[in-house]
Short mmCIF file of C-alpha atoms in Angstrom, two decimals:
data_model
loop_
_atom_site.label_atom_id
_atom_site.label_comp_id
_atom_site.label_asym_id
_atom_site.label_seq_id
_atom_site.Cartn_x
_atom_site.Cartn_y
_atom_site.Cartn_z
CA UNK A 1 17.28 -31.54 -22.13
CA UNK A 2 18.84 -32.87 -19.00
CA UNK A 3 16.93 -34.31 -16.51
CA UNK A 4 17.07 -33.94 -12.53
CA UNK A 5 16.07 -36.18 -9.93
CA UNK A 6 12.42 -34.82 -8.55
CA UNK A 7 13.99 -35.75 -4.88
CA UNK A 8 17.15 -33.30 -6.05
CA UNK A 9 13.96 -30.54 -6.46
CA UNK A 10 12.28 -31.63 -3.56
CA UNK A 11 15.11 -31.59 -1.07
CA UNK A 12 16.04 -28.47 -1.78
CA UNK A 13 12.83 -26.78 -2.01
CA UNK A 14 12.07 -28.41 1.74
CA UNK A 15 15.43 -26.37 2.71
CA UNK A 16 14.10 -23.54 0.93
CA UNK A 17 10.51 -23.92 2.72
CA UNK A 18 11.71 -22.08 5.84
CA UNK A 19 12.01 -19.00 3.08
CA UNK A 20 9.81 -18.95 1.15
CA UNK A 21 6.82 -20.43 3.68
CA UNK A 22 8.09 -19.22 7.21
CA UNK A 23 7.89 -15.65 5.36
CA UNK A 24 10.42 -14.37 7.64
CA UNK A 25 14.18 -13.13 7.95
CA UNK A 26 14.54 -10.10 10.06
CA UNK A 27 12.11 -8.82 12.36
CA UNK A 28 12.78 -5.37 13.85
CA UNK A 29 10.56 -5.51 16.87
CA UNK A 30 10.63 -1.47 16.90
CA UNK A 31 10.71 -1.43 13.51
CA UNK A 32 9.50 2.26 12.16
CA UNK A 33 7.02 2.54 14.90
CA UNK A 34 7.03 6.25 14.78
CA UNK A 35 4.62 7.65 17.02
CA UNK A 36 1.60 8.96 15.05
CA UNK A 37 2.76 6.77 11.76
CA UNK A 38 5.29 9.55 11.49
CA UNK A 39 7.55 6.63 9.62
CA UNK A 40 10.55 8.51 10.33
CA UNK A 41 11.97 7.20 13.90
CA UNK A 42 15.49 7.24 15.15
CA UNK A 43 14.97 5.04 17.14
CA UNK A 44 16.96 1.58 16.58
CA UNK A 45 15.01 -1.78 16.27
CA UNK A 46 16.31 -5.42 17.63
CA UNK A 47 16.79 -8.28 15.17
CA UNK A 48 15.38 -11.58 16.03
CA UNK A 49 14.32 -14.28 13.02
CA UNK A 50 16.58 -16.27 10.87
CA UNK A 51 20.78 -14.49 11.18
CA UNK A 52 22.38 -14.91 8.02
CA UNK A 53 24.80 -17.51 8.33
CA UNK A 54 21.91 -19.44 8.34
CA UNK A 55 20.68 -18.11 4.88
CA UNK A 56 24.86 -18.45 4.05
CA UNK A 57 24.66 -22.07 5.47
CA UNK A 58 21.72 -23.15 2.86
CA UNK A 59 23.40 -21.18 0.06
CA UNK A 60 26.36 -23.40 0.54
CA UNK A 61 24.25 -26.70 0.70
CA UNK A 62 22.73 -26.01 -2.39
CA UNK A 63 25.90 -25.17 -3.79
CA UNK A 64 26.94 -28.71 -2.72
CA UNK A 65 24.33 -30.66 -4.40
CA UNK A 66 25.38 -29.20 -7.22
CA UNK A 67 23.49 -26.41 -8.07
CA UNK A 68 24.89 -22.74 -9.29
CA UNK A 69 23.23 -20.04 -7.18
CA UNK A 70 22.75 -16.24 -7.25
CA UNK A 71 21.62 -14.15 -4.34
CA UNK A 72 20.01 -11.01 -5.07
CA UNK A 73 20.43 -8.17 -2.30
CA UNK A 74 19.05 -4.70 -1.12
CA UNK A 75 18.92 -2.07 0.85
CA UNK A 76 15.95 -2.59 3.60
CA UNK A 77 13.11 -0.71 2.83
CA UNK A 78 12.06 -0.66 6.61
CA UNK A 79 15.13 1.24 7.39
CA UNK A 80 15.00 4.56 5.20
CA UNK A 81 13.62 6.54 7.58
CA UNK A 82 16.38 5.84 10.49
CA UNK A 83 19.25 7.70 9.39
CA UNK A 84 22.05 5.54 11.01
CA UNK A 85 20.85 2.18 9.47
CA UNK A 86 20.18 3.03 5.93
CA UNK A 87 22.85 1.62 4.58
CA UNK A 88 22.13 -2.32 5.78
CA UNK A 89 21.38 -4.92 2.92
CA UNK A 90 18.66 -7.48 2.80
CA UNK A 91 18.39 -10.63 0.98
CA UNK A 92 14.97 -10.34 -1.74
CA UNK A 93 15.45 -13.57 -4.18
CA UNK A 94 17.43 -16.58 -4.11
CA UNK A 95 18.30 -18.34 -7.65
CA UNK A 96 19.62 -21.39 -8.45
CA UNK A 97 20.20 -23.13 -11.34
CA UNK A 98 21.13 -26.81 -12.48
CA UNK A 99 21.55 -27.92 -16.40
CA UNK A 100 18.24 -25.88 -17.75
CA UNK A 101 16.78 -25.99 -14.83
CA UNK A 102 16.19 -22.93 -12.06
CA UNK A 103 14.62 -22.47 -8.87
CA UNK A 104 13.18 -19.21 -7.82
CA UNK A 105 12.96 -18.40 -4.11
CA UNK A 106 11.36 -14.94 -3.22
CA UNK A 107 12.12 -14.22 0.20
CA UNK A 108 9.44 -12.62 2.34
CA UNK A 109 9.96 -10.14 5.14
CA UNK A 110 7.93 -8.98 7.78
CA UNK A 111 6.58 -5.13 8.05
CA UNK A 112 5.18 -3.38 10.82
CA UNK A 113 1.41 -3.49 9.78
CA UNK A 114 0.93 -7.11 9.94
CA UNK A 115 1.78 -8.00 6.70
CA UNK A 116 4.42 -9.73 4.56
CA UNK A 117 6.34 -7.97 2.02
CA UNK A 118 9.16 -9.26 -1.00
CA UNK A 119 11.44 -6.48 -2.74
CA UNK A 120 11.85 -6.43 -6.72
CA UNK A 121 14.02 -8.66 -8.37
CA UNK A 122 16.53 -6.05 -9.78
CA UNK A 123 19.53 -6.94 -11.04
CA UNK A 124 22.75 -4.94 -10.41
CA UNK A 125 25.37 -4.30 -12.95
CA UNK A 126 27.50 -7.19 -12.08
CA UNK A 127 25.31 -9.90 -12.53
CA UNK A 128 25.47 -12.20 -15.65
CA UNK A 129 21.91 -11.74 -17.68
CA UNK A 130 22.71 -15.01 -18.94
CA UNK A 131 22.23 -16.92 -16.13
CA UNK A 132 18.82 -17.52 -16.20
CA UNK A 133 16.11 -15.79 -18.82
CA UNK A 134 15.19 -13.18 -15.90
CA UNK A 135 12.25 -12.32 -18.12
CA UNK A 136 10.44 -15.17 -17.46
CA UNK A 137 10.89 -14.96 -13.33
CA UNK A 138 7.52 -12.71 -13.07
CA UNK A 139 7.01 -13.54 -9.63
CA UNK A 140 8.51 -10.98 -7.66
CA UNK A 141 9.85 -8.69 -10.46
CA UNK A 142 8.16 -5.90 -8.52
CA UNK A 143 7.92 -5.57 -5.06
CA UNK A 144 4.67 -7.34 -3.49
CA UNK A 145 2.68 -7.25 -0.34
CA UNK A 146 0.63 -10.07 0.78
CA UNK A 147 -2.06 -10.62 3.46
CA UNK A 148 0.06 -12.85 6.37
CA UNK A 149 -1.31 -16.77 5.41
CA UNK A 150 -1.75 -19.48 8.10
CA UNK A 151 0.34 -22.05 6.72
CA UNK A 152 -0.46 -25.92 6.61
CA UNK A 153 2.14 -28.67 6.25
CA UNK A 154 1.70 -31.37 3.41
CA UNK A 155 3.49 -34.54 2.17
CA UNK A 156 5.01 -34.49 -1.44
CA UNK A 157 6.34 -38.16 -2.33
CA UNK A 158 7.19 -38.37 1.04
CA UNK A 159 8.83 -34.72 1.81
CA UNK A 160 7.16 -32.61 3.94
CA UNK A 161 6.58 -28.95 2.96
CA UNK A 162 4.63 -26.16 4.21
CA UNK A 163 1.74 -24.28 2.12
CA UNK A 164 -0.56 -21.64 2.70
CA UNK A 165 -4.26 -23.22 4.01
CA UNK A 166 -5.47 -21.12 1.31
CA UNK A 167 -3.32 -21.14 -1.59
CA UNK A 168 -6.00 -19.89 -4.37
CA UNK A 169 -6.35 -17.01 -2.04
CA UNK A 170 -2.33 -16.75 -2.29
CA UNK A 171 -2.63 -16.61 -5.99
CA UNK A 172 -4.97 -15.18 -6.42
CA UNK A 173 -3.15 -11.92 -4.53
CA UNK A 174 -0.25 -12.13 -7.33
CA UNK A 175 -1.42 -10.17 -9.90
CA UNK A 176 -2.38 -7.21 -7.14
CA UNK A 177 0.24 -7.42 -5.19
CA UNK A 178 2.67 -4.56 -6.36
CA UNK A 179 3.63 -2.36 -3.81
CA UNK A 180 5.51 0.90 -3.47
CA UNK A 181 7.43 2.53 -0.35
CA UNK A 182 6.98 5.55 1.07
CA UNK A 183 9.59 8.74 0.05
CA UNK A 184 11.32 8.47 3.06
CA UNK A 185 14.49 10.56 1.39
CA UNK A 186 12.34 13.46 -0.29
CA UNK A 187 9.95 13.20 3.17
CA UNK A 188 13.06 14.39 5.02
CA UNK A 189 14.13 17.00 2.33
CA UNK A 190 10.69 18.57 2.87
CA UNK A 191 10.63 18.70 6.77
CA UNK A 192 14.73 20.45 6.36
CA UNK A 193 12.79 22.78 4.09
CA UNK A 194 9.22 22.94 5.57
CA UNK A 195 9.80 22.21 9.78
CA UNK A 196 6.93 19.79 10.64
CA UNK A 197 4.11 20.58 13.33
CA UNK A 198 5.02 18.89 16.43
CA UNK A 199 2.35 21.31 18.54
CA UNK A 200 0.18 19.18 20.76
CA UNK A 201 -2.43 20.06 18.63
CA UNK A 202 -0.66 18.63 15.59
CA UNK A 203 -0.21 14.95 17.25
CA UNK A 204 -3.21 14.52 18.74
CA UNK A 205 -4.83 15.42 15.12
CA UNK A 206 -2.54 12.85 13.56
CA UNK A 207 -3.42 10.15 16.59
CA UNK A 208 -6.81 10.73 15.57
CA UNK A 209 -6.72 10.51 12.39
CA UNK A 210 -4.55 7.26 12.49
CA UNK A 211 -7.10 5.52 14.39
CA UNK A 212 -9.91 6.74 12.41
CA UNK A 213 -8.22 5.65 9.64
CA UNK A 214 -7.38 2.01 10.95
CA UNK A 215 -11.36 2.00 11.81
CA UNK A 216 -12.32 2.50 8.20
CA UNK A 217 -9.82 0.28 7.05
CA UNK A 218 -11.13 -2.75 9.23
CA UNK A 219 -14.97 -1.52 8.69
CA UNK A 220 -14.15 -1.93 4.45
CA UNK A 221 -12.09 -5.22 4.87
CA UNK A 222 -15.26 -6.61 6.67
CA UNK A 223 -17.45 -5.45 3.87
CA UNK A 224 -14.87 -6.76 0.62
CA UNK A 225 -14.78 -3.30 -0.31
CA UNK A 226 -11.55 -1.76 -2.21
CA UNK A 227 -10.32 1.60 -1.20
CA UNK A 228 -7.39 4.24 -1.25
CA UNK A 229 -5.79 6.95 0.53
CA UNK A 230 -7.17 10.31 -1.80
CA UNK A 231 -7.07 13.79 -1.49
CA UNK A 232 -4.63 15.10 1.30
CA UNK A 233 -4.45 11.86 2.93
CA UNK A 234 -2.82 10.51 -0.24
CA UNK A 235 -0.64 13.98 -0.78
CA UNK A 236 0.65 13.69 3.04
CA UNK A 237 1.57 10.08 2.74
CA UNK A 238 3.75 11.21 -0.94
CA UNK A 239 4.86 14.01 0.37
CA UNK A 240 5.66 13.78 3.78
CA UNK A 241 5.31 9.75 4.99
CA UNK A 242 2.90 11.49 7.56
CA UNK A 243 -0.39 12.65 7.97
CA UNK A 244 -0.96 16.59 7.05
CA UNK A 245 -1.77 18.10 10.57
CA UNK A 246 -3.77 20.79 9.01
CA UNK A 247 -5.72 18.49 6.57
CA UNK A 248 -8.72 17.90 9.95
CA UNK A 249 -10.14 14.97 7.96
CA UNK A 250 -9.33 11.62 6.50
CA UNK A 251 -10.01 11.42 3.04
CA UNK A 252 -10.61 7.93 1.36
CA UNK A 253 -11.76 7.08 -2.57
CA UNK A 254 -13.81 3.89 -3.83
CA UNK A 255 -14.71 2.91 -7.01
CA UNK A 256 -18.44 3.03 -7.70
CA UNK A 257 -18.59 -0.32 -8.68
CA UNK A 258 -17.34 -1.72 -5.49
CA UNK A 259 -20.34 0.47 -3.42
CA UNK A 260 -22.06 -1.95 -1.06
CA UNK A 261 -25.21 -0.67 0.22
CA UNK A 262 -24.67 -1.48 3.67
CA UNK A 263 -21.67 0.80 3.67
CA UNK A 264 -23.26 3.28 5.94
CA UNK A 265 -24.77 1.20 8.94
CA UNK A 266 -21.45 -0.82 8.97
CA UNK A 267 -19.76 2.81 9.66
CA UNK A 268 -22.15 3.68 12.14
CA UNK A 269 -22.07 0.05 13.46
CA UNK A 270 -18.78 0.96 14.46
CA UNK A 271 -19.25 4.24 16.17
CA UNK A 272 -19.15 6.91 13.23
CA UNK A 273 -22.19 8.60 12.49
CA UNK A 274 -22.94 10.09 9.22
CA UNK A 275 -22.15 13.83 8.91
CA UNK A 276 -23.54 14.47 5.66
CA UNK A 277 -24.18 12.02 2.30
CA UNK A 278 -24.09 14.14 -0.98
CA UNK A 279 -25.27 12.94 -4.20
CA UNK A 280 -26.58 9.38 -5.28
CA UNK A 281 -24.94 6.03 -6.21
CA UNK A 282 -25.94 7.05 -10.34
CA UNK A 283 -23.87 10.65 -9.67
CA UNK A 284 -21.55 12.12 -7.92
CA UNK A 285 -22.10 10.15 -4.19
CA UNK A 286 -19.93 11.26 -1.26
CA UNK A 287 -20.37 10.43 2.13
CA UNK A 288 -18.96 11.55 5.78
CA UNK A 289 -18.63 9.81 8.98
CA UNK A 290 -17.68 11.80 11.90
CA UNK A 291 -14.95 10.69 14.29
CA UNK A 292 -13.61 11.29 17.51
CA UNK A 293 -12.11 14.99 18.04
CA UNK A 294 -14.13 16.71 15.17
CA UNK A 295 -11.73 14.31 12.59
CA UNK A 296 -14.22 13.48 9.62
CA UNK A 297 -14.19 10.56 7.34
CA UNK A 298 -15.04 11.49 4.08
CA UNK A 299 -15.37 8.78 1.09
CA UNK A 300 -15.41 9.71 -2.58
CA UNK A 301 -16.76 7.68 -4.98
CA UNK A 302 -15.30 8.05 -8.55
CA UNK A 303 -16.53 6.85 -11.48
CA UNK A 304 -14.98 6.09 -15.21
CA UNK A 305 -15.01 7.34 -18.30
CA UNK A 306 -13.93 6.40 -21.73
CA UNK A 307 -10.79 8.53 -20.85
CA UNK A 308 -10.52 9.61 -17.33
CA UNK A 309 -12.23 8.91 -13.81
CA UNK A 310 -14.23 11.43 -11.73
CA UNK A 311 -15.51 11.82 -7.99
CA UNK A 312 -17.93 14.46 -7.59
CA UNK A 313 -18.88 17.45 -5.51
CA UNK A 314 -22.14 18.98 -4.18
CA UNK A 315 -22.62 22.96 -2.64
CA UNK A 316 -25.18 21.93 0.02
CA UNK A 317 -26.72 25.49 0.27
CA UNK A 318 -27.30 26.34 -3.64
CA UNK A 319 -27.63 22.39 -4.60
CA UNK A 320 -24.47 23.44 -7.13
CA UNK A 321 -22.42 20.12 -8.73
CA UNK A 322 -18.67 19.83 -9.29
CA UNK A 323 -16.76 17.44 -10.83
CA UNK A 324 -12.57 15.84 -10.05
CA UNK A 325 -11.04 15.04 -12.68
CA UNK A 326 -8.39 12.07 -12.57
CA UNK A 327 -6.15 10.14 -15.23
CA UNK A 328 -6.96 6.63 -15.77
CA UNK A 329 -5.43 5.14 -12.36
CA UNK A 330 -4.46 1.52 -10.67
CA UNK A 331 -4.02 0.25 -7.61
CA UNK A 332 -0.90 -0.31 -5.53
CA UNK A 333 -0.21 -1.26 -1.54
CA UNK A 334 2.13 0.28 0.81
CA UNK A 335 2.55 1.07 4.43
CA UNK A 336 0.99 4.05 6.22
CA UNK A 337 1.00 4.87 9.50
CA UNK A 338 1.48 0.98 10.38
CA UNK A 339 -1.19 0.06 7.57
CA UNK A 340 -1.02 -1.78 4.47
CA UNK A 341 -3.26 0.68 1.99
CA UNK A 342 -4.07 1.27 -1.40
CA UNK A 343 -2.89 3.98 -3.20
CA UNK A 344 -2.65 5.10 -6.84
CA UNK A 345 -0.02 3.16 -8.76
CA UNK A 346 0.13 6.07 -10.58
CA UNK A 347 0.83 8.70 -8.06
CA UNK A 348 2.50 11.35 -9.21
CA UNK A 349 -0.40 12.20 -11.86
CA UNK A 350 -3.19 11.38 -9.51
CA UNK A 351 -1.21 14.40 -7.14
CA UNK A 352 -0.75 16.95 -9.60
CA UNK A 353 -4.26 16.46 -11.21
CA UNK A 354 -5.85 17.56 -7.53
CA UNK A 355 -3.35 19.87 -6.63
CA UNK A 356 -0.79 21.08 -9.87
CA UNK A 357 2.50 21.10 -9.91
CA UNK A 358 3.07 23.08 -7.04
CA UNK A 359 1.80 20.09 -4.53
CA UNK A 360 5.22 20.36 -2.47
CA UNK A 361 4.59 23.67 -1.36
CA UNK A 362 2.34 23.19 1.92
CA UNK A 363 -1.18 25.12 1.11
CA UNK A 364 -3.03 26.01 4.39
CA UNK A 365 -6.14 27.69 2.96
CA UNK A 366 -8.12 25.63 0.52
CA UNK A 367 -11.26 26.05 -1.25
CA UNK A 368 -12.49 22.59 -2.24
CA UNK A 369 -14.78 24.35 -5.03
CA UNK A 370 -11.75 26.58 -6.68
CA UNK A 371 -8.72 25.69 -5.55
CA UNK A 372 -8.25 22.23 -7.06
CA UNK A 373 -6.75 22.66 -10.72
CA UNK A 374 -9.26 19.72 -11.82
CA UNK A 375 -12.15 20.83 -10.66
CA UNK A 376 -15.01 21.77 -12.74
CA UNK A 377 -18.54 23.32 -12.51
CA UNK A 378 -21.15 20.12 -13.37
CA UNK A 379 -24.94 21.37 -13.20
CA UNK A 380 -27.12 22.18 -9.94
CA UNK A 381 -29.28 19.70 -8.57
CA UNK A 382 -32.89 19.78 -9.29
CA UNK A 383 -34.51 21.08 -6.13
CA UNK A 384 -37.09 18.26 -6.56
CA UNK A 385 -34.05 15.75 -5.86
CA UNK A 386 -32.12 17.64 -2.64
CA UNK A 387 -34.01 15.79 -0.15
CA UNK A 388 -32.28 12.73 -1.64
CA UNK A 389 -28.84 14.37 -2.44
CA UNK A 390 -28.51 17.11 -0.19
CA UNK A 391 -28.44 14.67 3.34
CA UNK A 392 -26.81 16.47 6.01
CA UNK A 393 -26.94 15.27 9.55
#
């Protein structure tokens, strides 16, 4: 196997340090600011960062030391929902390759929620499979989102690089790190079909609701506690890259396992009082905050199974039990309403399990004890238990 000079390696990964450690080509400073996390602005955003003759100007260095390099572009993400701008191409991975040898550079971009995001390493038909064994490049195959690091420089036989100050934490983010974008495209197909709600009393819900939801976000990062859009929350952000005007709450879910038991007095800490807390950490435990403007926070708690998960349900007046049920789910990011949330990796299944096949036809009137198609009847509480699991405040 041929050799290369560890200063070839190391000079070219300090050029490439500005990528892959900056974390930063294109900024839009107006980037898909929609007001109320709408996500689907017209409005244009300015370009500041790294242009690409730069990029164009290390390509060509490289190049000039010798290696053989591939540059792997797409469409911007960030622009799908602004109409006149869709079309503009992005660079996601850098590759170059001397004798055996390759070099990987993932290119990280900024998005609107304070957070750094890489696209997928998908190759178009052009490209030759042969020039590297693209199955073994596992960083980046799928698209990622990162927490932003602070970045520290070091000394590497006398180069000077930049690292994140906490790189375990940075690799240890790797193997959760797969993101996926909101439907911009089928978000505007529903609004031609379905007009949205742009009624005063619409945006001030979805203001609302945005900043109850960026409260609850904050309040569970402060606690280490995992959580996902659920329930309408998660159907608005498939369907419609918005928040479901109609929906009047916030609807969160949390596996059991990551309960904390300070959950509640961190919530009211921060100005939500509990509304009501059904059930117990053993079964079927919901809770709900109360927010500003009669918004409500409610949290679901699922649990698993051999062969599905659950969150339950509890009839405060008869002490009746219901049980969701869910296919086996994971976790994925993306960006909502200028957030970086969880949601189910496996969307599409987790949608139609709560609300069937018809889920893109808006439903106004909903009965949380009928209408969902996996809902199911689960016991009645034994009155000797409801001062514990019938809570309501």
């Amino acid at each position: 196997m041929c050799r290369i000079n560890k200063n070839v390696i190391l000079a070219l990964l300090t050029l490439t340090s500005s990528a892959f450690l900056l974390f930063q080509l294109y900024y839009y400073k107006h980037y898909l600011s929609a007001k109320n996390g709408a996500g689907l602005s017209k409005s244009k955003g300015s370009r500041i960062g790294f242009d690409g003759t730069q990029w164009e100007g290390w390509f060509r260095i490289a190049e000039n030391m010798g290696f053989q390099c591939l540059k792997i572009e797409s469409k911007d993400p960030r622009l799908d929902g602004i109409d006149s701008l869709s079309g503009t191409e992005i660079p996601l991975h850098y590759i170059c390759r001397l004798a055996s040898h390759a070099i990987h550079v993932v290119v990280f971009h900024e998005r609107s929620g304070n957070y750094l995001w890489h696209g997928h390493l998908r190759l178009k038909g052009h490209i030759d499979r042969k020039f590297v064994p693209f199955r073994k490049l596992s960083f980046g195959r799928y698209a990622g989102a990162f927490d932003r690091p602070e970045l520290q420089q070091i000394t590497i036989d006398g180069l000077e690089v930049l690292i994140p100050k906490e790189p375990v934490h940075f690799l240890e983010e790797i193997p959760h790190s797969r993101f996926i974008e909101c439907r911009y495209k089928e978000a505007r197909a529903f609004f031609q079909q379905y007009l949205d709600d742009n009624t005063v009393e619409a945006m001030t819900f979805r203001k609302s609701a945005k900043e109850l939801l960026q409260l609850a976000a904050k309040t569970l990062k402060k606690l280490g506690v995992r959580f996902w859009l659920s329930s309408g929350t998660c159907l608005g952000w498939y369907r419609q890259c918005n928040i479901i005007p109609y929906s009047k709450d916030v609807d969160l879910g949390i596996f059991i396992q990551d309960y904390k038991s300070d959950i509640i007095s961190a919530f009211q800490d921060a100005g939500l009082p509990l509304k009501h807390k059904f059930g117990k950490v053993e079964d079927s435990l919901e809770l709900s905050f109360q927010g500003k403007d009669d918004v409500k926070l409610d949290i679901f708690f699922f649990y698993e199974e051999t062969d599905y998960m659950w969150n339950g349900g509890t009839q405060a007046k008869t002490g009746k039990k219901f049980k969701y049920l869910f296919p086996k789910f994971t976790l994925c990011w993306t960006e909502f309403v200028d957030m970086k949330v969880h949601v189910p990796c496996e969307t599409i299944k987790y949608i139609e399990a709560n609300y069937g096949k018809t889920w893109k036809i808006p439903v106004k009137t909903w009965d949380w004890k009928h209408s969902p198609p996996n809902v199911q009847p689960n016991g009645i509480w034994p009155i000797s238990e409801w001062d514990e699991v019938i809570q309501l405040y």
